[in-house]
Structures are given as structure tokens and as C-alpha cells.
PDB file of C-alpha atoms in Angstrom:
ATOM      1  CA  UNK H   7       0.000   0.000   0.000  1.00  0.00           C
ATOM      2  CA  UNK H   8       1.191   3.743  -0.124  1.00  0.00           C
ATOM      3  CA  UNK H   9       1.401   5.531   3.281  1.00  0.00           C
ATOM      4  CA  UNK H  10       1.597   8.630   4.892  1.00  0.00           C
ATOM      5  CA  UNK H  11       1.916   7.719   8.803  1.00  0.00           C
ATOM      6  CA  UNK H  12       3.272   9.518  11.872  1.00  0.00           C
ATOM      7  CA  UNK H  13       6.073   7.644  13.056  1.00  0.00           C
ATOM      8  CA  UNK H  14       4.130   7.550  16.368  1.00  0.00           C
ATOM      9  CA  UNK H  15       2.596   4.802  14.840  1.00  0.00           C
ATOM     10  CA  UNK H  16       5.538   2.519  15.591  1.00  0.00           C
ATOM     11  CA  UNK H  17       5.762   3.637  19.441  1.00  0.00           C
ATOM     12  CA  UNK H  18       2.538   4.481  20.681  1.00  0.00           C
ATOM     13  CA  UNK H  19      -0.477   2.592  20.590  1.00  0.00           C
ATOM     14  CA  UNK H  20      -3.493   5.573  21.885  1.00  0.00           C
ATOM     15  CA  UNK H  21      -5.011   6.227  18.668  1.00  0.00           C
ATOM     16  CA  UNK H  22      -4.512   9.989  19.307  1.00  0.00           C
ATOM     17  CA  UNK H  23      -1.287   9.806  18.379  1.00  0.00           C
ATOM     18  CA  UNK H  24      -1.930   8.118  14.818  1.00  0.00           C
ATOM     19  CA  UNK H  25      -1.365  11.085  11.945  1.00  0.00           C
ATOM     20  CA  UNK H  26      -1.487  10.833   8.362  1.00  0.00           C
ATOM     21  CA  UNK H  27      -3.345   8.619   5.909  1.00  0.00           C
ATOM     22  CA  UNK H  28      -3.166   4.858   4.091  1.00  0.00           C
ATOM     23  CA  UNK H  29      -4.332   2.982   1.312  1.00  0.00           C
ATOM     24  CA  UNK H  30      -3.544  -0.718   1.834  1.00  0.00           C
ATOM     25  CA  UNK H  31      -4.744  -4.168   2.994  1.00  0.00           C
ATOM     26  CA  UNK H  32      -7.127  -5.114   5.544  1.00  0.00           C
ATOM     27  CA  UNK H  33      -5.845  -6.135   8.959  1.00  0.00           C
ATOM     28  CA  UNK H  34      -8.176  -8.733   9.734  1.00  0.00           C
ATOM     29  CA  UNK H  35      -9.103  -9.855   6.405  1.00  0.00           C
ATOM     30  CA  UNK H  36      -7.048 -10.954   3.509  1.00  0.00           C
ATOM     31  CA  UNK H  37      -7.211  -9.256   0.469  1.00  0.00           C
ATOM     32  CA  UNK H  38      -9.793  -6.389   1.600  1.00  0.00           C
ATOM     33  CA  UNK H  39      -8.990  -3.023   0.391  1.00  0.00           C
ATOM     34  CA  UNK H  40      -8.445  -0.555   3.168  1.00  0.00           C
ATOM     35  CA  UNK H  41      -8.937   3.310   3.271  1.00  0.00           C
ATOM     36  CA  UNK H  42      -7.495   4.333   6.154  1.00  0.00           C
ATOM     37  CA  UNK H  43      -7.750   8.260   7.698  1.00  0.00           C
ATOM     38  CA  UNK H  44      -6.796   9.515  11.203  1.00  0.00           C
ATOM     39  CA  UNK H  45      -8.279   9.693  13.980  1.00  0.00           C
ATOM     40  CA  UNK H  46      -8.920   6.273  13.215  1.00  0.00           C
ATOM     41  CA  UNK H  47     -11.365   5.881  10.535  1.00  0.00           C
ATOM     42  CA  UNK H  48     -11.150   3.112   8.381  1.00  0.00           C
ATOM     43  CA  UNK H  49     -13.585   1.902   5.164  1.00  0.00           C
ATOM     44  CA  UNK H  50     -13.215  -1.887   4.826  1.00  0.00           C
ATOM     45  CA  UNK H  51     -16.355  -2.625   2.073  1.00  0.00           C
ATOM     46  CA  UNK H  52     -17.277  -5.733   1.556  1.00  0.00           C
ATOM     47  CA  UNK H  53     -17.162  -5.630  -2.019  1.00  0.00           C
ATOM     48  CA  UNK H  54     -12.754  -4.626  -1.682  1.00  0.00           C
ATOM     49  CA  UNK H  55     -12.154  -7.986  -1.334  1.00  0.00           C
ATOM     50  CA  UNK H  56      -9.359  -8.456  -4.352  1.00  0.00           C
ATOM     51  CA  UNK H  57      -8.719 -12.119  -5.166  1.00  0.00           C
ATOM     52  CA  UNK H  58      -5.735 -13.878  -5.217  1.00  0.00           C
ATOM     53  CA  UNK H  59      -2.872 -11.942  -7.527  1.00  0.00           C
ATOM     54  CA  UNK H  60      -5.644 -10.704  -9.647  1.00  0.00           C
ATOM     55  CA  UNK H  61      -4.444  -7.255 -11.305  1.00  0.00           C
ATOM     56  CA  UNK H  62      -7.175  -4.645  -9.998  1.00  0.00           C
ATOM     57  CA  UNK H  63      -7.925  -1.190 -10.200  1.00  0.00           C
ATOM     58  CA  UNK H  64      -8.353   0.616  -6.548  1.00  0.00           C
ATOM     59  CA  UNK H  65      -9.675   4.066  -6.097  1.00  0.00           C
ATOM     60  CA  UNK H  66      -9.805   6.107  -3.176  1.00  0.00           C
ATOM     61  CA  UNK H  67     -10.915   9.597  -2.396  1.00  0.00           C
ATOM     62  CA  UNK H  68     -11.376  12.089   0.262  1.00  0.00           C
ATOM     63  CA  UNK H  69     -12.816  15.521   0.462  1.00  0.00           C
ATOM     64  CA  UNK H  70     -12.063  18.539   2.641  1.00  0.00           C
ATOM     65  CA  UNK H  71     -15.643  18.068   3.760  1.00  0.00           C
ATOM     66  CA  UNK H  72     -14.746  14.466   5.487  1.00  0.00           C
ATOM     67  CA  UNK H  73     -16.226  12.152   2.556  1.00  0.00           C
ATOM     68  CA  UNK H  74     -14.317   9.240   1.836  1.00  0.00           C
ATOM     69  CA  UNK H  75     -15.156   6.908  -1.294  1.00  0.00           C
ATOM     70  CA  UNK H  76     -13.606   3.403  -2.178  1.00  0.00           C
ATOM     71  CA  UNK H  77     -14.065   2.228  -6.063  1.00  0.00           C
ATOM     72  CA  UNK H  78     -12.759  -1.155  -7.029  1.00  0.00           C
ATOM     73  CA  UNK H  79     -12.103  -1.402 -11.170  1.00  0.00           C
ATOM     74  CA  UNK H  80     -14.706   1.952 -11.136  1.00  0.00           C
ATOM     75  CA  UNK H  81     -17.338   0.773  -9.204  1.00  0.00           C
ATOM     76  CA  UNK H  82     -18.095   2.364  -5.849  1.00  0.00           C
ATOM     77  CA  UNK H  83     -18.205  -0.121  -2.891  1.00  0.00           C
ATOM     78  CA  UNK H  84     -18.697   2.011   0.307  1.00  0.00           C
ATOM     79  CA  UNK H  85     -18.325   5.553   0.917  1.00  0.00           C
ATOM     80  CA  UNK H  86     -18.648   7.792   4.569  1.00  0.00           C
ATOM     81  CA  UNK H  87     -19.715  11.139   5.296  1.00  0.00           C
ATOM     82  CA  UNK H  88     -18.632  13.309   7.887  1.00  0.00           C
ATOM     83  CA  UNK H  89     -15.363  12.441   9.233  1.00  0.00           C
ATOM     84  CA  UNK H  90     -12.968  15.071  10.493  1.00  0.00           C
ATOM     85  CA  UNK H  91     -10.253  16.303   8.775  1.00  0.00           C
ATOM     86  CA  UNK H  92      -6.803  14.345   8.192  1.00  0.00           C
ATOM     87  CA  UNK H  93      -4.588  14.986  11.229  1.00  0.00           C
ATOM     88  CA  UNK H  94      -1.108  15.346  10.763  1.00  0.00           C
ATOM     89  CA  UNK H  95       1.862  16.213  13.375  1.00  0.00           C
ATOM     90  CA  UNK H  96       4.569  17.656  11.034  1.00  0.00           C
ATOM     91  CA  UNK H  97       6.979  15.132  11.333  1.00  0.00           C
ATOM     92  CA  UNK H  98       4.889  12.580   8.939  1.00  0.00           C
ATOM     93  CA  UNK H  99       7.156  10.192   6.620  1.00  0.00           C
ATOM     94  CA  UNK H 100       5.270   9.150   2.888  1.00  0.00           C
ATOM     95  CA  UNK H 101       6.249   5.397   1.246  1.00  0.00           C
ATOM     96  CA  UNK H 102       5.174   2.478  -0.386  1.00  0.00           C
ATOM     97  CA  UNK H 103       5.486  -0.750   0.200  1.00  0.00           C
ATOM     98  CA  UNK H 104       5.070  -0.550   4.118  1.00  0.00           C
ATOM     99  CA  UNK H 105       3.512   1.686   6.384  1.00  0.00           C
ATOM    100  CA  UNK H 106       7.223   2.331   8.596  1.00  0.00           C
ATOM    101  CA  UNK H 107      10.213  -0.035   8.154  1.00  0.00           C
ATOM    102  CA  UNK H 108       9.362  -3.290   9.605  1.00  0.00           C
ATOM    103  CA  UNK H 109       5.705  -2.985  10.061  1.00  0.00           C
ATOM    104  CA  UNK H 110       2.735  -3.313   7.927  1.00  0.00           C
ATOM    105  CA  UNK H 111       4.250  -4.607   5.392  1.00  0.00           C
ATOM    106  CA  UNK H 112       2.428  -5.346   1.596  1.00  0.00           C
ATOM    107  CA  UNK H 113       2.867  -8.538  -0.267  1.00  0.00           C
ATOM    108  CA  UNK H 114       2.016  -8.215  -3.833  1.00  0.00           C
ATOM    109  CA  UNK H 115       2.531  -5.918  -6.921  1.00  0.00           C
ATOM    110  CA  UNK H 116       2.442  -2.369  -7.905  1.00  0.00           C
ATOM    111  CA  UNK H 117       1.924  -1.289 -11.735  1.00  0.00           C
ATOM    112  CA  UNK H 118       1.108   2.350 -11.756  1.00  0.00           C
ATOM    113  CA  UNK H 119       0.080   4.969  -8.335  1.00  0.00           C
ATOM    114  CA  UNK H 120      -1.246   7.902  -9.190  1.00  0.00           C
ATOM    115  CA  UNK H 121      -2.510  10.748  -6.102  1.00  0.00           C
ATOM    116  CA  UNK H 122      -4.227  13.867  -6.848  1.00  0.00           C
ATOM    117  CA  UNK H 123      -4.492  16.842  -4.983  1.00  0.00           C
ATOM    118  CA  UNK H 124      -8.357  17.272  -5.806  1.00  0.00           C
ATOM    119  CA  UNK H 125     -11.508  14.941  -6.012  1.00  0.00           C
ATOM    120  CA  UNK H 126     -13.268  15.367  -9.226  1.00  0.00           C
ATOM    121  CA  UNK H 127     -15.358  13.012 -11.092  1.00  0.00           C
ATOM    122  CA  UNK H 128     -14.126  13.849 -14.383  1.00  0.00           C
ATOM    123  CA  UNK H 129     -10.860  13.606 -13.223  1.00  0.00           C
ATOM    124  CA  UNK H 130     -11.830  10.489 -11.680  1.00  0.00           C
ATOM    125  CA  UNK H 131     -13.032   9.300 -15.331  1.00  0.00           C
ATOM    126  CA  UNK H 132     -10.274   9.984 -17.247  1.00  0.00           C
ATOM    127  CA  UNK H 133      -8.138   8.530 -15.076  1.00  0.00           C
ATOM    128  CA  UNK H 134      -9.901   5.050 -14.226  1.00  0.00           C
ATOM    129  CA  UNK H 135     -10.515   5.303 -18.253  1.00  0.00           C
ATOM    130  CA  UNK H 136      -6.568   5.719 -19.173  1.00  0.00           C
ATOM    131  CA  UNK H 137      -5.594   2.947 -16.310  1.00  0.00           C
ATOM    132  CA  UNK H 138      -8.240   0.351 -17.948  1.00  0.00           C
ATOM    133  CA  UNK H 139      -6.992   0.232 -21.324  1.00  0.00           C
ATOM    134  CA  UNK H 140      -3.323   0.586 -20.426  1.00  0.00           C
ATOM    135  CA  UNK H 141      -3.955  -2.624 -18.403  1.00  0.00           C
ATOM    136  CA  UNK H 142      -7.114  -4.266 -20.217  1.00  0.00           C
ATOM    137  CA  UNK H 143      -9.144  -4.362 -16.227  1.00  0.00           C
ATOM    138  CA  UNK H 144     -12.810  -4.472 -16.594  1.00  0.00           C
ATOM    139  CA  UNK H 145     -14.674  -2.671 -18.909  1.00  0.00           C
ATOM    140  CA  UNK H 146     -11.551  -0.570 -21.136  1.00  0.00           C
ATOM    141  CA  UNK H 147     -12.789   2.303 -23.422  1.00  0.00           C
ATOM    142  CA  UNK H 148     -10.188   3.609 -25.857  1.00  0.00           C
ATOM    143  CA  UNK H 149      -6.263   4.347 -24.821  1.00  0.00           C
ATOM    144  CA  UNK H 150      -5.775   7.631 -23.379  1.00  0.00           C
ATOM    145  CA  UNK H 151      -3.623   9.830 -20.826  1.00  0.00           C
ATOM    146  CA  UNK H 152      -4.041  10.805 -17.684  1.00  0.00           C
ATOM    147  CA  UNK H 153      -5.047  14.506 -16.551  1.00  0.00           C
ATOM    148  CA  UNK H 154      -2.314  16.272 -15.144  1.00  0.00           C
ATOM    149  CA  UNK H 155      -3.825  19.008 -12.871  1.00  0.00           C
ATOM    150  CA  UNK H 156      -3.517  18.573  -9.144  1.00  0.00           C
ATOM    151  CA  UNK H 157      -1.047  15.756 -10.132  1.00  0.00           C
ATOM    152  CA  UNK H 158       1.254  15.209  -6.970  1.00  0.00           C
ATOM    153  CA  UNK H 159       2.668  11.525  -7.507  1.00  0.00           C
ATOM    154  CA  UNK H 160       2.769   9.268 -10.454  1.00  0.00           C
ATOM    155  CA  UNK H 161       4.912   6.038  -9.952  1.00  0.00           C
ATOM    156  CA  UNK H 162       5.061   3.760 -12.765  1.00  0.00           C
ATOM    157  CA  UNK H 163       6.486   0.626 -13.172  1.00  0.00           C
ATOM    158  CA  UNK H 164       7.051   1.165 -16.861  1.00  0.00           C
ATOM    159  CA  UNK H 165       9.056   4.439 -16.169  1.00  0.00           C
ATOM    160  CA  UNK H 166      12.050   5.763 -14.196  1.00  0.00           C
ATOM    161  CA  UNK H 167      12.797   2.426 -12.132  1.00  0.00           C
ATOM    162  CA  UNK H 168      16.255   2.338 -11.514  1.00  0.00           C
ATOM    163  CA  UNK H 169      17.687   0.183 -12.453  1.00  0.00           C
ATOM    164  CA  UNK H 170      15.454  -0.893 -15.655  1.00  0.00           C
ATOM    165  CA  UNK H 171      16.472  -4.375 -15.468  1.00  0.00           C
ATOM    166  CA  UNK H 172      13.618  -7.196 -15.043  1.00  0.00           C
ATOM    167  CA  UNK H 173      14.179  -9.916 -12.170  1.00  0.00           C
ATOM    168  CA  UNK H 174      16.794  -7.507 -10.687  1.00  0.00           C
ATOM    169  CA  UNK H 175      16.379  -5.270  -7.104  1.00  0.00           C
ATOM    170  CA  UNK H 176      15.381  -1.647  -8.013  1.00  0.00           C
ATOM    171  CA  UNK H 177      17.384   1.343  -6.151  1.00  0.00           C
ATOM    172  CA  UNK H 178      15.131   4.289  -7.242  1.00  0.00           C
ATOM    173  CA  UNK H 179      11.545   5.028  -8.284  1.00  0.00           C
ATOM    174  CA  UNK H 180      11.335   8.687 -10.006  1.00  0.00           C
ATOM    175  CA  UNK H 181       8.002  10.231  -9.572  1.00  0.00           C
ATOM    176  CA  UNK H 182       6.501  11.391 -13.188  1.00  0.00           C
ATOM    177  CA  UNK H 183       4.395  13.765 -11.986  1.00  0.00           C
ATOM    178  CA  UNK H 184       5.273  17.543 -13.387  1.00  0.00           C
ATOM    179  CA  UNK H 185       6.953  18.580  -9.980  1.00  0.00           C
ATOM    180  CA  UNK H 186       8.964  14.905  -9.542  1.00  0.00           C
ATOM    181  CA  UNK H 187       8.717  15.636  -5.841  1.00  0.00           C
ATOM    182  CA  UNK H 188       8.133  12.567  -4.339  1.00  0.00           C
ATOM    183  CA  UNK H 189      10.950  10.032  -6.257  1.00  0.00           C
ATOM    184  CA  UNK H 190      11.446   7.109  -4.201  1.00  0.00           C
ATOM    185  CA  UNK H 191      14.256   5.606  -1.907  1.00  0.00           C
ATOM    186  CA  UNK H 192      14.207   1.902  -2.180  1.00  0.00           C
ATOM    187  CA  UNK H 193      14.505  -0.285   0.921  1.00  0.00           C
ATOM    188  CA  UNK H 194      15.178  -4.259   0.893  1.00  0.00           C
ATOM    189  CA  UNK H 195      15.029  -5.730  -2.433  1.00  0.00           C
ATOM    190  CA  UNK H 196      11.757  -4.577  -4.240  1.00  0.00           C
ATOM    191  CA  UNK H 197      12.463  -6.239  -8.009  1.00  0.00           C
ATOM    192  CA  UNK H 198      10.986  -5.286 -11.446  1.00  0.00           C
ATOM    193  CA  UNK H 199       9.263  -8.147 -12.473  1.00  0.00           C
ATOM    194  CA  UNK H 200       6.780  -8.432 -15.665  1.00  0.00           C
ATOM    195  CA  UNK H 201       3.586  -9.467 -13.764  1.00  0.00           C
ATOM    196  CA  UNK H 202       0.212 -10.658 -16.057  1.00  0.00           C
ATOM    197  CA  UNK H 203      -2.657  -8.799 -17.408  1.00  0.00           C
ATOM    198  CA  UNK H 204      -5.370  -9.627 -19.427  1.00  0.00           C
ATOM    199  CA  UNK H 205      -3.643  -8.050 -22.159  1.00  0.00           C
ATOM    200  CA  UNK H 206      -0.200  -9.362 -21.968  1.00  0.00           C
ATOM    201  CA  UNK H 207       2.663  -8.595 -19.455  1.00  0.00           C
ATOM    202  CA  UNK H 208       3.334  -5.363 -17.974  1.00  0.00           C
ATOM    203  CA  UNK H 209       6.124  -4.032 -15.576  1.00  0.00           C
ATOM    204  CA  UNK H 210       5.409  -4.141 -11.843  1.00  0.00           C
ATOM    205  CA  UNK H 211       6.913  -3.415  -9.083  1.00  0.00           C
ATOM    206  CA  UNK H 212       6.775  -6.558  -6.648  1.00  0.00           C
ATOM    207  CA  UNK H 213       6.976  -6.322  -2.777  1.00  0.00           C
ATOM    208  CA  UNK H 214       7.865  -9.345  -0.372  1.00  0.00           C
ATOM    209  CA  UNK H 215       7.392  -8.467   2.498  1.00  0.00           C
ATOM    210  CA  UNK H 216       9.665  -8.082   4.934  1.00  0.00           C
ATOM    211  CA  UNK H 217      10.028  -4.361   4.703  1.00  0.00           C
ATOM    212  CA  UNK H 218      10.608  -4.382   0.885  1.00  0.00           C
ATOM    213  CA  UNK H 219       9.333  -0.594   0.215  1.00  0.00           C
ATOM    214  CA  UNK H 220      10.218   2.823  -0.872  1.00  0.00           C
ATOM    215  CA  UNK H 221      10.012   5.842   1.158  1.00  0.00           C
ATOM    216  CA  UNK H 222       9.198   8.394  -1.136  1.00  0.00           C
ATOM    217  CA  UNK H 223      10.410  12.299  -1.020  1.00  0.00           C
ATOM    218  CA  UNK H 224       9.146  15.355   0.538  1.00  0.00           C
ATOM    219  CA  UNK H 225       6.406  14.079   2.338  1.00  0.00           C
ATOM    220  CA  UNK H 226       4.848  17.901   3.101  1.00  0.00           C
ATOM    221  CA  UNK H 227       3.459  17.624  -0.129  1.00  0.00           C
ATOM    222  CA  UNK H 228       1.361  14.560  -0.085  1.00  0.00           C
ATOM    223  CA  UNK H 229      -0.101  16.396   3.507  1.00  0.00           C
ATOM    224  CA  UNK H 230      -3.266  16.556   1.620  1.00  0.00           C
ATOM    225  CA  UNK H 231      -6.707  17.158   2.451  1.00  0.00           C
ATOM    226  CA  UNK H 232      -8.343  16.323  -0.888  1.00  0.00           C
ATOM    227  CA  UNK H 233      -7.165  13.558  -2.675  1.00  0.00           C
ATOM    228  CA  UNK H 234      -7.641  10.652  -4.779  1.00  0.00           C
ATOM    229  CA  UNK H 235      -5.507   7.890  -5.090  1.00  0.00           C
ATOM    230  CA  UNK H 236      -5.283   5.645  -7.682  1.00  0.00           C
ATOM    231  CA  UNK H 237      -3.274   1.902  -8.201  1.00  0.00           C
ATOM    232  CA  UNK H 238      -3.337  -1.035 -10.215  1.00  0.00           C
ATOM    233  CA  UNK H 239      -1.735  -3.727  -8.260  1.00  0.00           C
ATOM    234  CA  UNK H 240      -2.360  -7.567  -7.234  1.00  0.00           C
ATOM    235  CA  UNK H 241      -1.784  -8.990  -3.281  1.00  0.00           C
ATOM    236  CA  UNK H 242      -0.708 -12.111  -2.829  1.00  0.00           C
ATOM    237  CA  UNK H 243      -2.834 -13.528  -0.195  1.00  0.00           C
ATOM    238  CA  UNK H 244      -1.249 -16.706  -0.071  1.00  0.00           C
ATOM    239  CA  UNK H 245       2.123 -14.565   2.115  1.00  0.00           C
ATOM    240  CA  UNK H 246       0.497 -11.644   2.956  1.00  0.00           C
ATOM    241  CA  UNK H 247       0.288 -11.733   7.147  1.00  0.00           C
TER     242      UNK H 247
END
């Protein structure tokens, strides 16, 4: 999953000292999508339950006005109204991969992460629309490009990976959105790998475990408020803990 977490997290356990924001898996149930916002406030739907190293298409979305949405492949499965704002503490740390070193850690692959500044449905349409053909997921219209207004992070598997060598441990992850604020640091031995789509293979990005992540750049900026998050990825639920 991709993070933005106090690093309270790792030494307190009151809930009033957990900051920042997560998109990952389910804690108590493999495979199920989680949207995670302090306080705690977490949407677990059902219908995010991803099946076994299946390539998917998550959304997730919060407003300013405390509305959080979860889409799976473009259809909404739960949303809430009237949560508080994100908290944050100042001294927040962004990544993928893990939620801190040595905790939470995601088993699986990562094709493409996008994160917006803004919630928008037509944003939210021509971006679900570009990631379905690009990876032939459920229902694909005709190839396109993302919008890149209120762009903040766009990690690709199929661009700047460092080194661009298949079956080999990757050192860097450059962010492609227009500021390239947020490139990533790797940690352990994430590897390019070609994972499968319904359309053929496709670079990923695949995670072990074992705090196998990136912490990503500049964390400030992904501080956000409004925001909509976007990956294609597959967990493997057979070693995810």
C-alpha cells in the first residue's frame, strides 16, 4: 500500500497519536482493500475484497468536507460522510510498500500509483478510463492519458525504475508527476518483475514483504486534504500476514 503515517505509529499505541493517511490491505481480512484516515477511521467494504494476484484497479478519495469513497475497477463499494479532517503532526514520513520499516508490510505488486491533490469526477473518469486500457481491467474504453492538474505523484512501473532491469532489485523510483517531488528511496530488495494482465505482461513493481518498500520524497506535499488515489496492483494472499 502507499502511506503517509506519523512515526508515532511505531511507538505508541493511543489512537490519538496516529497522523497521516493509508491505502492498503485489511488487517483482519485478507485481500480487503483498506482506506485508512486519522483519527482512526477506516472503510473496509465488503465488495474490496481483491482475489488472489488478480491485477485490480483501486480508487480512493477524500474531500475537505470528510467524505471518503472506495471504487474497485470503477465501481463504488462504500463511501462515509462526515469524518474530520486528516490529522497530521509535522513530522509525517510518505512510502510504499510498508507503512514504517518493519511494520505493515504489503505482499504483492504495484503497476502504476497515481494521487491527486483534488476529487473530481471527471478527473476520476479519465483517469480510471486511461488505467483500464493501459492494463485491459474491466470494462476498457479507448487508450488515453491521464489529466495532469492537481497531479502530486505518479509512480510507474514502466518508467524511471532504476535500475530498468527485469528480475533484478530496483534502487530508485522517479516520480513522473510535473513537480517529480516525491521520487522514491528503495529499501530491501523490491524487483521489477513483468507481472500478467489480461492483455499481456506489464512491468510491476513486486513487494515481499519483509520491509521491501520505498520511502518516497518530501512528504509535506502529499499532507493533503483532498485527494484521490489511484493503483493497479495484485496482493498475494497466499504470504500476505
Amino acid at each position: 500500500g502507499i502511506s503517509q503515517a506519523s512515526d508515532h505509529w511505531t511507538k505508541q499505541a493511543s489512537p490519538n497519536d496516529i497522523a497521516g493517511w493509508v491505502m492498503g490491505i485489511s488487517d483482519s481480512t485478507a485481500g480487503r482493500v483498506k482506506w485508512f484516515t486519522a483519527p482512526p477511521d477506516s472503510l473496509e467494504p465488503a465488495g474490496a475484497a481483491l482475489a488472489d494476484r488478480t491485477p485490480t484497479l483501486v480508487t480512493c478519495t477524500m474531500t475537505g468536507g470528510g467524505t471518503k469513497t472506495l471504487f474497485i475497477n470503477g465501481t463504488q463499494q462504500g463511501t462515509t460522510p462526515g469524518l474530520p479532517g486528516i490529522r497530521y503532526f509535522g513530522h509525517e514520513v510518505a512510502s510504499v510498500g510498508y507503512l514504517v520499516p518493519f511494520r505493515q508490510n504489503f505482499v504483492g505488486d504495484v503497476a502504476e500509483i497515481l494521487v491527486f491533490s483534488a476529487v473530481d469526477d471527471f478527473q476520476r473518469t479519465l483517469v480510471e478510463e486511461y488505467l483500464q486500457a493501459k492494463y485491459a481491467l474491466p470494462n476498457p474504453p479507448a487508450d488515453g492519458a491521464p489529466p495532469t492538474e492537481n497531479l502530486v505523484l505518479w509512480l510507474k512501473a514502466d518508467a524511471g525504475i532504476n535500475p530498468p532491469l527485469t528480475e533484478t532489485p530496483v534502487v530508485g523510483w522517479e516520480d513522473q508527476a510535473p513537480a517529480g517531488a516525491h521520487d522514491g528511496r528503495a529499501r530491501g530488495t523490491p524487483l521489477l518483475a513483468q507481472g500478467t494482465f489480461p492483455n499481456g505482461s506489464h512491468p510491476v513493481v513486486r513487494f515481499a514483504g519483509s520491509s521491501t518498500g520505498f520511502d518516497l520524497a518530501e512528504a509535506t506535499g502529499l499532507k493533503l486534504q483532498n485527494m484521490s488515489v489511484y493503483i493497479v496492483g495484485s496482493v498475494d494472499n497466499s504470504l500476505a500476514a
